[in-house]
N, CA and C of each residue as an Amber inpcrd file, in Angstrom:
protein
   684
   2.6940000 -31.9400000 -13.1970000   2.0500000 -30.6400000 -13.4140000
   1.1630000 -30.1340000 -12.0870000   0.4920000 -31.3110000 -12.0810000
  -0.5280000 -30.8470000 -10.7280000  -0.0260000 -30.5690000  -9.6790000
   0.7100000 -31.6180000  -9.1270000   1.3740000 -31.5390000  -7.8340000
   2.4140000 -29.7760000  -7.9720000   2.9640000 -29.6020000  -8.8410000
   3.4810000 -28.0130000  -8.8850000   2.3710000 -27.3750000  -8.6680000
   1.1950000 -27.3130000  -9.2530000   0.4070000 -26.4720000  -9.0480000
   0.0120000 -25.8940000  -7.7870000  -0.3900000 -27.4710000  -7.1260000
  -0.8190000 -27.3690000  -5.7540000   0.2780000 -26.6630000  -4.3060000
   1.8040000 -26.8780000  -5.0340000   2.8830000 -26.2740000  -4.3000000
   2.7510000 -25.2090000  -3.6540000   3.1850000 -24.6810000  -2.2640000
   3.2280000 -23.4620000  -2.0380000   3.8960000 -22.4330000  -2.4880000
   3.4630000 -21.0880000  -2.6150000   3.9450000 -20.0560000  -3.0510000
   5.0450000 -19.1870000  -2.1410000   6.0910000 -19.0280000  -2.0450000
   6.8000000 -18.5060000  -0.9870000   6.3970000 -16.9120000  -1.3660000
   6.2590000 -16.4930000  -2.6790000   5.8630000 -14.8620000  -2.8910000
   4.4060000 -14.6250000  -2.4110000   3.6130000 -15.1750000  -2.5280000
   2.1080000 -15.1240000  -2.4290000   1.7920000 -15.5400000  -0.6730000
   2.6000000 -16.0400000  -0.1870000   2.6800000 -16.0300000   1.3520000
   3.2290000 -15.1940000   2.1260000   3.9570000 -14.1600000   1.4570000
   4.5830000 -13.3050000   2.4640000   4.1720000 -11.9770000   1.8480000
   3.3730000 -11.0150000   2.4750000   2.8550000  -9.7160000   2.2930000
   4.0100000  -8.6860000   1.7340000   4.9040000  -8.7090000   2.5760000
   6.2140000  -8.0150000   2.2830000   6.5580000  -8.1010000   0.9180000
   6.3400000  -9.1180000   0.2870000   7.0080000  -9.3750000  -1.2340000
   5.9840000  -8.8380000  -1.8930000   4.9420000  -8.9510000  -1.5460000
   3.6320000  -8.4340000  -2.3880000   3.7590000  -7.0010000  -2.6940000
   4.2650000  -6.5020000  -1.4100000   4.0940000  -4.7610000  -1.2640000
   5.3920000  -4.7220000  -2.1110000   6.3440000  -5.5140000  -2.0900000
   7.4950000  -4.9630000  -2.9640000   7.3420000  -4.8950000  -4.5920000
   6.7090000  -5.9670000  -4.7180000   6.1680000  -6.1080000  -6.2730000
   5.1300000  -5.0020000  -6.8370000   4.2030000  -4.5570000  -5.9870000
   3.2920000  -3.5980000  -6.3810000   4.2420000  -2.4520000  -6.3260000
   4.7100000  -1.9600000  -5.8190000   5.8730000  -0.6890000  -5.8060000
   6.3490000  -0.6050000  -7.1530000   6.6460000  -1.5700000  -8.0890000
   7.3420000  -1.3840000  -9.3360000   6.5100000  -0.9190000 -10.3740000
   5.0530000  -0.9730000 -10.0170000   4.1310000  -0.5980000 -10.8960000
   3.7770000   0.9300000 -10.7060000   3.6340000   1.6010000 -12.0420000
   2.9310000   3.1130000 -11.7870000   1.4670000   2.7650000 -11.4490000
   1.2300000   3.0280000 -10.2070000   0.1920000   2.6220000  -9.5280000
  -1.0960000   3.5850000 -10.0960000  -0.6880000   5.0870000 -10.1680000
  -1.7910000   5.9070000 -10.5780000  -2.2260000   5.7380000 -12.1920000
  -1.1470000   5.5230000 -13.1520000  -1.4910000   4.8860000 -14.3640000
  -2.1560000   3.4230000 -14.5960000  -2.0030000   2.3510000 -13.5650000
  -2.2280000   1.3830000 -14.2130000  -3.4290000   0.7590000 -12.5760000
  -3.5080000   1.6140000 -11.9710000  -4.5670000   0.8160000 -10.9720000
  -5.6870000   0.3370000 -11.3500000  -6.3150000   1.1290000 -12.0750000
  -7.9900000   0.6930000 -12.7600000  -7.3750000  -0.5070000 -13.3630000
  -6.8590000  -0.6040000 -14.5100000  -6.7840000  -1.8380000 -15.4930000
  -6.2950000  -2.7720000 -14.3810000  -5.3310000  -3.1060000 -13.7350000
  -4.7390000  -3.9860000 -12.8860000  -5.5190000  -4.4680000 -11.6500000
  -6.0640000  -3.3550000 -11.0620000  -7.7000000  -3.6030000 -10.6190000
  -8.7990000  -4.5740000 -10.9810000  -9.0700000  -4.1540000 -12.1210000
 -10.1390000  -4.9340000 -12.7990000  -9.5030000  -6.2980000 -13.2120000
  -8.4780000  -6.5350000 -13.6010000  -7.7000000  -7.9250000 -13.8840000
  -7.6050000  -8.8030000 -12.7010000  -7.4170000  -8.1020000 -11.3080000
  -7.3750000  -8.9540000 -10.2080000  -8.7130000  -9.3990000  -9.8730000
  -9.5480000  -8.1240000  -9.3500000 -10.6740000  -8.6020000  -8.8070000
 -12.0160000  -8.7270000  -9.5180000 -11.9750000  -8.3510000 -10.9800000
 -12.8770000  -8.5960000 -11.9050000 -14.3060000  -7.6410000 -11.7400000
 -14.2150000  -6.3770000 -10.7260000 -15.7840000  -5.5700000 -10.2980000
 -15.1600000  -4.3830000  -9.9740000 -15.8200000  -3.7330000 -10.8060000
 -15.4350000  -2.1950000 -10.8150000 -15.9380000  -1.6980000  -9.6910000
 -16.9150000  -2.2630000  -8.6830000 -17.1920000  -1.6620000  -7.4840000
 -16.2670000  -1.9850000  -6.4610000 -15.6030000  -2.9720000  -6.4890000
 -14.5280000  -3.3270000  -5.6850000 -13.2260000  -2.5690000  -6.1650000
 -12.9450000  -2.3640000  -6.9990000 -11.9230000  -1.4890000  -7.4240000
 -12.1870000  -0.1060000  -6.8270000 -13.2250000   0.3500000  -6.9270000
 -13.6260000   1.8730000  -6.8110000 -13.5340000   1.8060000  -5.4280000
 -14.4530000   1.1170000  -4.4800000 -14.3800000   0.8510000  -3.0970000
 -13.0750000   1.1250000  -2.3540000 -12.2100000   0.1540000  -2.9400000
 -10.7990000  -0.1550000  -2.3350000 -10.2360000   1.3250000  -2.4050000
 -10.0030000   2.0610000  -3.7150000  -9.6610000   3.3980000  -3.7010000
 -10.0860000   4.4320000  -2.9990000 -11.6150000   4.4030000  -2.6480000
 -12.3640000   5.1780000  -1.8210000 -11.6180000   5.1410000  -0.1070000
 -11.5080000   3.9090000  -0.0390000 -10.9670000   3.7130000   1.4730000
  -9.5740000   4.2750000   1.8680000  -8.8860000   4.4770000   0.3870000
  -7.4380000   4.6730000   0.8800000  -7.2160000   6.5500000   0.5090000
  -8.2680000   7.0370000   0.0380000  -8.1240000   8.1210000  -0.2830000
  -8.0990000   9.5080000   0.7280000  -8.2810000   9.1740000   1.9520000
  -7.9040000  10.1480000   3.2040000  -6.5390000  10.1040000   3.6320000
  -5.9830000  11.1740000   3.4860000  -4.6100000  11.1280000   4.0400000
  -4.6570000  11.7040000   5.3990000  -4.8080000  10.7870000   6.3480000
  -5.2660000  10.9530000   7.8620000  -4.1600000  11.7460000   8.6690000
  -2.9100000  11.3150000   8.2090000  -1.8370000  11.8210000   8.9610000
  -1.8910000  13.3100000   8.4940000  -2.0870000  13.8370000   7.3720000
  -2.4080000  15.2280000   7.1760000  -3.2930000  15.8520000   7.8620000
  -4.5810000  15.1820000   7.8420000  -5.6820000  15.9660000   8.8490000
  -5.4980000  15.9590000  10.2960000  -4.7540000  14.7610000  10.7500000
  -4.2580000  15.2760000  12.3700000  -3.1610000  16.3450000  12.5530000
  -2.1860000  16.0900000  11.1050000  -1.2120000  17.4920000  11.3600000
  -1.9980000  19.0580000  11.1320000  -2.7060000  19.2310000  10.3440000
  -3.7240000  20.0240000  10.1680000  -4.4930000  20.4710000  11.5390000
  -4.7680000  19.2650000  12.3870000  -5.9010000  19.6630000  13.3770000
  -4.9910000  20.3090000  14.5070000  -3.6350000  19.6570000  14.3540000
  -2.7230000  20.3080000  15.4680000  -2.2290000  21.6100000  15.2710000
  -2.4510000  22.0010000  13.6160000  -1.9850000  23.3310000  13.5920000
  -3.3920000  24.0150000  14.0630000  -4.2410000  23.7790000  13.7400000
  -5.5710000  24.7190000  14.1990000  -5.6490000  24.4110000  15.5180000
  -5.0900000  23.7560000  16.2970000  -5.2770000  23.9270000  17.7980000
  -4.4040000  25.3720000  18.4970000  -2.6720000  24.7990000  17.6150000
  -1.8070000  25.5660000  17.9070000  -2.1200000  27.2820000  17.6250000
  -2.7490000  27.3800000  16.3950000  -3.0380000  28.7950000  15.9200000
  -4.1670000  29.4610000  16.8430000  -5.2010000  28.5330000  17.4460000
  -6.2120000  29.0550000  18.4280000  -5.7080000  29.2090000  19.7890000
  -4.5030000  28.5960000  20.0680000  -3.8170000  28.6170000  21.6590000
  -2.8870000  29.4590000  22.1180000  -2.1860000  28.9820000  20.9340000
  -0.6010000  29.8150000  21.1710000   0.6560000  28.5900000  21.0590000
   1.5910000  29.0330000  20.9960000   3.1120000  28.2150000  21.3500000
   3.8470000  28.5000000  22.0990000   3.0990000  28.9860000  23.2160000
   4.0910000  29.1720000  24.7740000   4.2780000  27.9150000  25.3230000
   5.1940000  27.6050000  26.4280000   5.4370000  26.6010000  27.2670000
   4.1130000  25.4880000  27.9060000   3.4590000  26.5810000  28.3760000
   1.9120000  26.2040000  28.8570000   1.2000000  25.5070000  27.8960000
   0.9020000  26.2790000  26.7290000   0.2500000  25.4620000  25.7250000
   0.9220000  23.7020000  25.3680000   2.1050000  24.0480000  25.0660000
   2.8580000  22.9520000  24.8560000   2.4580000  21.7430000  25.6840000
   2.5120000  22.0450000  27.2900000   2.3450000  21.4470000  28.4560000
   1.0130000  20.8500000  28.2680000  -0.0070000  21.7650000  27.6910000
  -1.6350000  21.2540000  27.6890000  -1.5440000  20.6070000  26.7370000
  -0.8450000  20.5010000  25.4470000  -0.9850000  19.5460000  24.0860000
  -0.4940000  18.3400000  24.3970000   0.6520000  18.2570000  25.3580000
   0.9370000  16.7530000  26.1670000  -0.1170000  16.1830000  26.6280000
  -0.7420000  16.7480000  27.6410000  -1.9060000  16.2490000  28.3170000
  -2.8660000  15.6510000  27.5450000  -3.2250000  16.5210000  26.0640000
  -4.0850000  15.7460000  25.3950000  -3.9910000  14.6300000  24.8010000
  -2.6370000  14.4280000  24.1310000  -2.0330000  13.5390000  23.7070000
  -2.1830000  12.1800000  24.6550000  -1.9310000  12.4510000  26.0070000
  -1.9780000  11.2900000  26.9270000  -3.1790000  10.9340000  27.2040000
  -4.2140000  11.7390000  27.1920000  -5.5710000  11.3560000  27.4270000
  -5.9980000  10.3750000  26.5640000  -5.7970000  10.5550000  25.2250000
  -6.0980000   9.9810000  24.3060000  -5.4490000   8.4240000  24.1320000
  -4.1920000   8.3560000  24.7390000  -3.7010000   6.9970000  24.8770000
  -2.4150000   7.1030000  23.7350000  -2.1080000   8.3620000  23.3490000
  -0.8190000   8.5730000  22.6020000   0.4890000   8.8750000  23.4750000
   0.6860000   8.1540000  24.0190000   2.0150000   7.9580000  24.9900000
   3.1280000   8.3660000  24.2510000   3.4290000   7.8740000  23.5010000
   4.7420000   7.8740000  22.5580000   4.9720000   9.1960000  21.7610000
   3.7220000   9.8510000  21.4780000   3.8900000  11.2880000  20.4640000
   3.8620000  12.0270000  21.9590000   3.3390000  11.8460000  22.9020000
   3.2150000  12.9380000  23.9390000   4.6190000  12.9690000  24.7690000
   5.3770000  12.0250000  24.7990000   6.6740000  11.7290000  25.3100000
   7.4660000  12.4240000  24.7140000   7.5590000  12.2210000  23.1890000
   8.2930000  13.0750000  22.1980000   8.2950000  14.4230000  22.5110000
   7.1310000  15.1510000  22.3040000   6.9570000  16.1670000  22.3060000
   7.1640000  17.1430000  23.9320000   7.3450000  16.0920000  24.4880000
   7.4870000  16.5550000  25.6940000   9.1650000  16.5790000  26.1950000
   9.9100000  15.7370000  25.3540000  11.3470000  15.8120000  25.5560000
  11.6090000  16.9250000  24.4540000  10.7490000  17.2260000  23.3310000
  11.2760000  18.2790000  22.4930000  10.9930000  19.6510000  23.2620000
   9.9860000  19.9450000  24.0580000   9.6080000  21.1080000  24.5560000
  10.9760000  21.3870000  25.6330000  11.5730000  19.9390000  26.1660000
  12.6730000  20.4860000  27.0460000  13.9590000  21.1820000  26.3740000
  14.1840000  20.6580000  25.0000000  15.3580000  21.1610000  24.3860000
  14.9640000  22.5430000  23.2150000  14.0200000  23.0280000  23.1260000
  13.2880000  23.8250000  22.1970000  12.3890000  24.7890000  22.7600000
  12.8390000  26.0450000  22.9370000  11.4730000  27.0080000  23.6010000
  10.6420000  27.3080000  22.3760000   9.2940000  27.2490000  22.7780000
   8.4460000  27.4700000  22.1170000   8.4760000  26.5570000  20.7670000
   8.3550000  25.4980000  20.9440000   8.7090000  24.3450000  19.9010000
   7.2080000  24.3410000  19.0150000   6.3540000  24.5780000  19.8080000
   5.1850000  24.2920000  18.9080000   4.7980000  25.5500000  17.8150000
   6.0090000  26.2760000  17.3700000   6.0430000  27.2970000  16.5580000
   6.4750000  26.5590000  15.4320000   7.3980000  25.9570000  15.4040000
   7.7660000  25.0150000  14.3340000   6.7010000  23.7590000  13.5100000
   6.5840000  24.2080000  12.3920000   5.3590000  23.1720000  11.8760000
   5.9970000  21.7320000  11.8690000   7.1840000  21.5560000  11.6220000
   8.0750000  20.2790000  11.5310000   8.0590000  19.8200000  12.8020000
   7.9560000  20.5070000  13.9390000   7.5730000  19.5190000  15.1310000
   5.8930000  18.7300000  15.2070000   5.0600000  19.7000000  14.7390000
   3.7360000  19.0180000  14.6860000   3.6500000  17.8880000  13.8160000
   4.3230000  18.0240000  12.6250000   4.4650000  17.2250000  11.3530000
   5.0050000  15.6490000  11.8750000   6.1660000  15.7790000  12.9860000
   6.5610000  14.7300000  13.6420000   5.5830000  14.2280000  14.4970000
   5.0090000  15.0060000  15.2500000   3.8020000  14.2590000  16.2410000
   2.6280000  13.7880000  15.5470000   2.3690000  14.3240000  14.1210000
   1.2070000  13.6700000  13.3620000   1.9850000  12.3870000  13.0570000
   3.2070000  12.2850000  12.6240000   3.6770000  11.0090000  11.9000000
   3.7140000   9.5870000  12.9470000   3.8360000  10.1990000  14.0440000
   3.5590000   8.9220000  15.4360000   2.4590000   8.7370000  15.4420000
   1.3260000   9.3300000  14.9740000   0.0830000   8.8340000  15.3210000
  -0.6700000   8.0790000  14.1890000  -1.5510000   6.8350000  14.8240000
  -2.2390000   6.0130000  13.7220000  -3.2710000   6.9580000  13.1870000
  -3.2410000   7.6400000  12.3920000  -4.2150000   8.5180000  11.8150000
  -6.0280000   8.0090000  11.6950000  -6.0760000   6.9290000  11.0370000
  -7.1810000   6.7370000  10.7140000  -8.0800000   6.1980000  12.0990000
  -7.3280000   5.2750000  13.0670000  -7.8750000   5.2140000  14.5960000
  -7.8860000   6.2740000  15.2360000  -7.1320000   7.3460000  15.4050000
  -7.3380000   8.4600000  16.2940000  -7.4760000   9.7640000  15.7920000
  -7.6580000   9.9850000  14.4250000  -8.1020000  11.3320000  13.9630000
  -9.4960000  11.9840000  14.6690000 -10.3010000  10.9960000  14.8600000
 -11.6350000  11.2340000  15.1250000 -11.4550000  11.8680000  16.5250000
 -11.1690000  10.8210000  17.5720000 -10.9990000  11.2340000  19.0800000
 -10.2460000  12.4260000  19.0470000  -9.3590000  12.7290000  18.5460000
  -7.8720000  13.5820000  18.8070000  -8.2850000  14.9720000  18.0790000
  -8.8220000  14.7870000  16.6630000  -9.4980000  15.9970000  16.4180000
 -10.5370000  16.4530000  16.7310000 -11.4120000  15.8910000  17.0570000
 -12.5390000  16.6830000  18.1720000 -12.2710000  17.5270000  19.0060000
 -11.2880000  16.8920000  19.7310000 -10.4580000  17.8400000  21.1850000
  -9.5450000  18.5620000  20.3640000  -9.2500000  18.4600000  19.5650000
  -8.1370000  19.7040000  18.9470000  -8.9160000  20.8530000  18.3260000
 -10.1300000  20.4850000  17.4650000 -10.7160000  21.3340000  16.5970000
 -12.0020000  22.1560000  17.3440000 -12.6650000  21.0800000  18.3390000
 -13.8440000  21.2650000  18.7210000 -15.5840000  21.0230000  18.3890000
 -15.1400000  20.7770000  16.9610000 -16.6690000  20.4720000  16.4250000
 -16.5850000  19.5700000  15.2870000 -17.6210000  18.9960000  14.8830000
 -17.3650000  17.9190000  13.9990000 -17.2750000  18.5930000  12.7400000
 -17.8100000  19.6480000  12.3250000 -17.9770000  20.2080000  11.0700000
 -16.9790000  20.8270000  10.7470000 -15.8500000  21.4130000  11.5660000
 -14.5380000  21.8300000  11.1050000 -13.6160000  20.5310000  10.8680000
 -14.0930000  19.3950000  11.7960000 -13.3220000  18.4170000  11.6000000
 -13.2280000  17.7600000  10.0770000 -14.7430000  17.5800000   9.7080000
 -15.2840000  17.0710000   8.2920000 -14.5880000  17.9550000   7.2210000
 -14.6710000  19.0450000   7.2740000 -14.1730000  19.9390000   6.6610000
 -12.3890000  19.4140000   5.8940000 -11.9430000  18.9900000   7.0810000
 -10.6590000  18.9490000   7.1170000 -10.0770000  17.7840000   6.3600000
 -11.1050000  16.7540000   6.6950000 -11.1340000  15.5400000   5.9750000
 -11.1510000  15.5280000   4.4470000 -12.3750000  16.4410000   4.1590000
 -12.6720000  16.8890000   2.9040000 -11.5490000  17.3700000   2.0280000
 -10.5300000  18.1310000   2.6410000  -9.5870000  18.7110000   1.9300000
  -8.3740000  17.7980000   2.2080000  -8.3360000  16.7570000   2.3030000
  -7.4390000  15.8960000   2.4420000  -7.3770000  14.5000000   1.4580000
  -8.3180000  14.6090000   0.7600000  -8.7820000  13.5570000   0.1240000
  -8.0470000  13.5040000  -1.1360000  -6.6410000  12.5850000  -0.9400000
  -5.4610000  12.3180000  -1.9530000  -5.4900000  11.1740000  -2.5990000
  -6.0710000  10.5120000  -3.3780000  -5.8700000   9.2290000  -3.6780000
  -4.6940000   8.3410000  -3.4990000  -4.6340000   7.4110000  -2.6770000
  -3.3800000   6.5380000  -2.5830000  -3.3540000   5.4720000  -3.4070000
  -3.0050000   5.5640000  -4.5760000  -2.7940000   4.3290000  -5.4010000
  -2.1840000   3.3320000  -5.3290000  -0.8910000   3.6780000  -4.6070000
  -0.1810000   2.6090000  -4.6710000  -0.5080000   1.5960000  -3.2370000
  -1.2030000   2.1140000  -2.2650000  -1.9590000   1.5230000  -1.0670000
  -3.3720000   0.6220000  -1.5300000  -3.6510000   1.1570000  -2.6960000
  -4.6910000   0.8520000  -3.2300000  -4.3080000  -0.6470000  -3.8810000
  -3.3260000  -0.3650000  -5.0810000  -2.9570000  -1.6420000  -5.6710000
  -2.6680000  -2.5910000  -4.6810000  -1.9530000  -2.6150000  -3.8960000
  -1.3900000  -3.2870000  -2.7970000  -2.5600000  -4.5000000  -2.3130000
  -3.5000000  -3.2710000  -1.9610000  -4.8770000  -4.0470000  -1.3590000
  -5.3920000  -5.0390000  -2.6160000  -5.3700000  -4.3470000  -3.4500000
  -5.9590000  -5.2990000  -4.7050000  -5.2310000  -6.5850000  -4.9460000
  -4.0320000  -6.8040000  -4.8710000  -3.0590000  -7.5930000  -4.6110000
  -3.4070000  -8.7900000  -3.4440000  -3.5950000  -8.3340000  -2.2260000
  -3.6970000  -8.9290000  -1.0590000  -5.3510000  -9.5900000  -1.5000000
  -6.2710000  -8.8430000  -1.7990000  -7.5220000  -9.3800000  -1.8310000
  -7.6820000 -10.5310000  -2.9250000  -6.8520000 -10.0200000  -4.0340000
  -6.8060000 -11.2460000  -5.0130000  -6.1890000 -12.4040000  -4.5910000
  -5.0700000 -12.2090000  -3.6670000  -4.3840000 -13.7460000  -3.0830000
  -5.1420000 -14.3070000  -2.1310000  -5.9590000 -13.6860000  -1.5060000
  -6.9300000 -14.1550000  -0.2290000  -8.0310000 -15.0590000  -1.1030000
  -8.4670000 -14.5270000  -2.0690000  -9.4760000 -15.4050000  -3.2220000
  -8.7940000 -16.6850000  -3.9140000  -7.4670000 -16.2550000  -4.6680000
  -7.2690000 -17.1900000  -5.4930000  -6.2830000 -18.4130000  -4.4050000
  -5.6290000 -18.0480000  -3.2310000  -4.7660000 -18.9480000  -2.4860000
  -3.6380000 -18.6900000  -2.7940000  -2.6380000 -19.3410000  -2.3650000
  -0.9570000 -18.9820000  -1.9690000  -0.3580000 -20.2870000  -2.8280000
  -1.0320000 -20.7310000  -3.6260000  -0.3390000 -21.7640000  -4.4780000
   0.6740000 -21.2150000  -5.6060000   1.4830000 -22.0440000  -6.1750000
   2.2720000 -21.5560000  -6.9020000   1.5960000 -21.5440000  -8.4350000
   0.5470000 -22.0600000  -8.7370000  -0.5770000 -22.0790000  -9.5730000
  -0.9890000 -20.7360000  -9.8400000  -1.2740000 -19.9140000  -8.5460000
  -1.7560000 -18.5940000  -8.4080000  -0.8910000 -17.6110000  -8.8550000
   0.7670000 -18.2550000  -8.4650000   1.5430000 -17.1330000  -9.0120000
   1.5880000 -17.0430000 -10.2580000   1.4370000 -18.0650000 -10.8910000
   1.4860000 -18.3490000 -12.5430000   0.4200000 -17.2430000 -13.4620000
  -0.8190000 -17.7040000 -12.5200000  -1.8100000 -17.0010000 -12.9540000
  -1.4900000 -15.1650000 -12.9500000  -0.8370000 -14.9670000 -11.9210000
  -0.4250000 -13.4760000 -11.6650000   0.7040000 -12.8830000 -12.6700000
   1.3340000 -14.0010000 -12.9970000   2.2800000 -13.5990000 -13.9320000
   1.8520000 -13.3840000 -15.1740000   0.6210000 -14.2580000 -15.5180000
  -0.0620000 -13.7760000 -16.9350000  -0.8720000 -12.3690000 -17.2710000
  -1.1830000 -12.0440000 -15.6800000  -2.0390000 -10.7010000 -15.9830000
  -1.0010000  -9.7070000 -15.9330000   0.3250000  -9.5360000 -15.2220000
   1.3440000  -8.6020000 -15.2350000   1.7000000  -8.6950000 -16.6470000
   2.2650000 -10.1990000 -17.3880000   2.6690000 -10.0280000 -18.8650000
   1.7100000  -9.6870000 -19.6410000   0.6090000  -9.8890000 -19.5210000
  -0.6380000  -9.0360000 -20.3750000  -0.5720000  -7.5920000 -20.6020000
  -0.0140000  -7.0030000 -19.0810000  -0.3790000  -5.4700000 -19.3180000
   1.2370000  -5.0760000 -19.4690000   2.0690000  -6.0660000 -19.9050000
   3.4590000  -5.5900000 -20.4950000   4.2950000  -4.8440000 -19.0720000
   3.8800000  -5.4550000 -18.1280000   4.7840000  -4.8300000 -17.0490000
   5.9250000  -5.7790000 -16.7500000   7.1650000  -5.5820000 -17.5880000
   8.2050000  -6.3970000 -17.6260000   9.1160000  -6.3240000 -16.6690000
   9.2930000  -5.3100000 -15.7440000  10.1310000  -4.9360000 -14.7660000
   9.4490000  -5.8760000 -13.6380000   8.1140000  -5.8550000 -13.6020000
   7.3810000  -6.5360000 -12.3400000   7.3810000  -8.0620000 -12.6280000
   7.0600000  -8.2980000 -13.6730000   7.3090000  -9.8730000 -14.2630000
   8.8040000 -10.3810000 -13.9630000   9.7430000  -9.9470000 -14.2840000
  11.0020000 -10.1940000 -13.7800000  11.1160000 -10.2750000 -12.3310000
  10.8390000  -9.1000000 -11.6680000  10.7850000  -9.5220000 -10.0120000
   9.8680000 -10.5010000  -9.4360000   8.8280000 -10.7530000 -10.2200000
   7.8180000 -11.8610000  -9.6890000   8.9390000 -12.9880000  -9.6740000
   9.5760000 -13.1520000 -10.7580000  10.1230000 -14.7300000 -11.0100000
  11.2680000 -14.8000000 -10.1790000  11.9450000 -13.6710000  -9.5590000
  12.8420000 -13.6560000  -8.7650000  12.5210000 -14.0750000  -7.1900000
  11.2950000 -13.3360000  -6.8840000  10.8610000 -13.8190000  -5.9310000
  10.0250000 -14.9620000  -5.5310000   9.9360000 -15.5810000  -6.7770000
   9.1900000 -16.7760000  -7.1820000   9.8540000 -17.8660000  -7.7340000
  10.7430000 -18.4430000  -7.2240000  11.8080000 -19.2830000  -8.4030000
  11.0710000 -20.3690000  -8.9980000  10.0620000 -20.8750000  -8.2110000
   9.2090000 -21.7100000  -8.9740000   8.7720000 -21.6300000 -10.2980000
   8.7160000 -20.1180000 -10.5340000   7.8020000 -19.6270000 -12.0510000
   8.8150000 -19.6660000 -13.0130000  10.2700000 -19.6340000 -12.6570000
  11.5440000 -19.7390000 -13.6120000  11.4590000 -21.3900000 -13.9930000
  11.4160000 -22.2640000 -13.1240000  11.6000000 -23.5460000 -13.8020000
  10.4740000 -24.0240000 -14.4530000   9.2700000 -23.5260000 -14.3580000
   8.2800000 -23.9310000 -14.9320000   8.2250000 -23.4380000 -16.0660000
   8.8470000 -21.9780000 -16.5570000   8.9040000 -21.3050000 -17.7410000
  10.0090000 -22.1620000 -18.5110000  10.9410000 -22.2670000 -18.1460000
  12.1710000 -23.1540000 -18.7700000  11.3960000 -24.4890000 -19.0350000
  10.8840000 -25.3550000 -18.2970000  10.3970000 -26.2210000 -18.6620000
   9.3380000 -26.3580000 -20.1290000   8.5400000 -25.4510000 -20.1860000
   7.4940000 -25.2810000 -21.2860000   8.3180000 -24.9300000 -22.4050000
   9.2060000 -24.0420000 -22.2500000   9.9480000 -23.6500000 -23.3390000
  10.9080000 -24.6260000 -23.7680000  11.4510000 -25.7390000 -23.0330000
  11.8240000 -26.9670000 -23.5210000  10.9740000 -27.9190000 -24.2050000
   9.8190000 -27.9500000 -23.8380000   8.7210000 -29.1650000 -24.2860000
   8.3350000 -28.2330000 -25.8590000   8.1480000 -27.0840000 -25.7200000
   7.9540000 -26.2410000 -27.1080000   8.9870000 -26.5130000 -28.2630000
   9.9110000 -26.3250000 -27.6300000  11.3870000 -26.8410000 -28.6950000
  11.2970000 -28.2190000 -28.9270000  11.0450000 -29.1880000 -28.0120000
  11.0000000 -30.5420000 -28.5520000   9.8260000 -30.9980000 -29.3630000
   8.6000000 -30.2520000 -29.1490000   7.4900000 -30.5410000 -30.1640000
   7.8450000 -29.9150000 -31.6490000   8.7810000 -28.8960000 -31.3400000
   8.7010000 -28.2470000 -32.8810000   9.7540000 -29.0680000 -33.8130000
  10.5340000 -29.5170000 -33.1230000  11.5240000 -30.1790000 -33.8830000
  11.3460000 -31.2020000 -34.9390000  10.1500000 -32.2680000 -34.6200000
   9.6850000 -33.2780000 -35.3490000   9.1270000 -32.5960000 -36.4170000
   8.2280000 -31.6380000 -36.0880000   7.2100000 -30.6240000 -37.0360000
   7.7420000 -30.4400000 -38.2110000   9.2380000 -29.8780000 -37.7820000
  10.1090000 -29.3860000 -38.5400000  10.5750000 -30.5040000 -39.8890000
  10.8410000 -31.6610000 -39.1110000  11.5910000 -32.7720000 -39.4960000
  10.3320000 -33.2940000 -40.8320000   9.3740000 -33.4370000 -40.4660000
   8.1580000 -33.8140000 -41.0460000   8.1080000 -33.0490000 -42.5690000
   8.0630000 -31.3590000 -42.1000000   7.9420000 -30.5170000 -43.2600000
   8.9690000 -30.8030000 -44.2430000  10.3600000 -30.9410000 -43.6080000
  11.5460000 -31.1350000 -44.7120000  11.4950000 -32.2080000 -45.2400000
  10.6800000 -33.3870000 -44.9620000  10.9180000 -34.6800000 -45.3600000
   9.5610000 -34.8700000 -46.5910000   8.6410000 -33.7410000 -46.2530000
   7.4020000 -33.5720000 -47.5270000   8.0050000 -32.8920000 -48.6730000
   9.0320000 -31.9000000 -48.7650000   9.6530000 -31.1860000 -49.4050000
  10.2970000 -31.7390000 -50.5240000  10.1020000 -31.1270000 -51.6060000
  10.7250000 -31.7950000 -53.0250000  12.5320000 -31.3790000 -53.0120000
């Protein structure tokens, strides 16, 4: 059993699998409970959800809308926006917008175009630099950030799993601990997926079940033997 506990966990070694597991949980409803089970720290749980509470893509989108409304939707304005994106190092977004301009007249008039541009930008990294250029002052940018605070419970829960994994390690025994946490919260769908992603858990469970059955049989026999 000790050797099994020290075995490598295929599940905990793969962030993609951990994310897949976290997606099966109703994060807004369960984040606080699962987060506390995993991290045992209200401060850590609150800090993680705070870090994911800003929708930076939406902030960038609103900055683009602000700039468009202030400057116009003509071809000259589109070329100017392309240059701004290039100056910020956002060459992919700039190239896409340039191509879109060649296909659609006054493409900046379409919110969908600006939404597509914002989706191509790493918001957390670029929102400040790009945002200040687009809106012109820190106060306006700060107000936009304040209006885009929507807690991302799904991402926060995933980060809790990762932090727990980094602390507990990536062994099979750690996977068994995680299974107990999920089972305690009656997350049957999540437990089933964990067992699928971590075959070693199923073997351990079956082994334990067989041992329990083996232990019960003599006890039943002794009880029957003592009966009249």
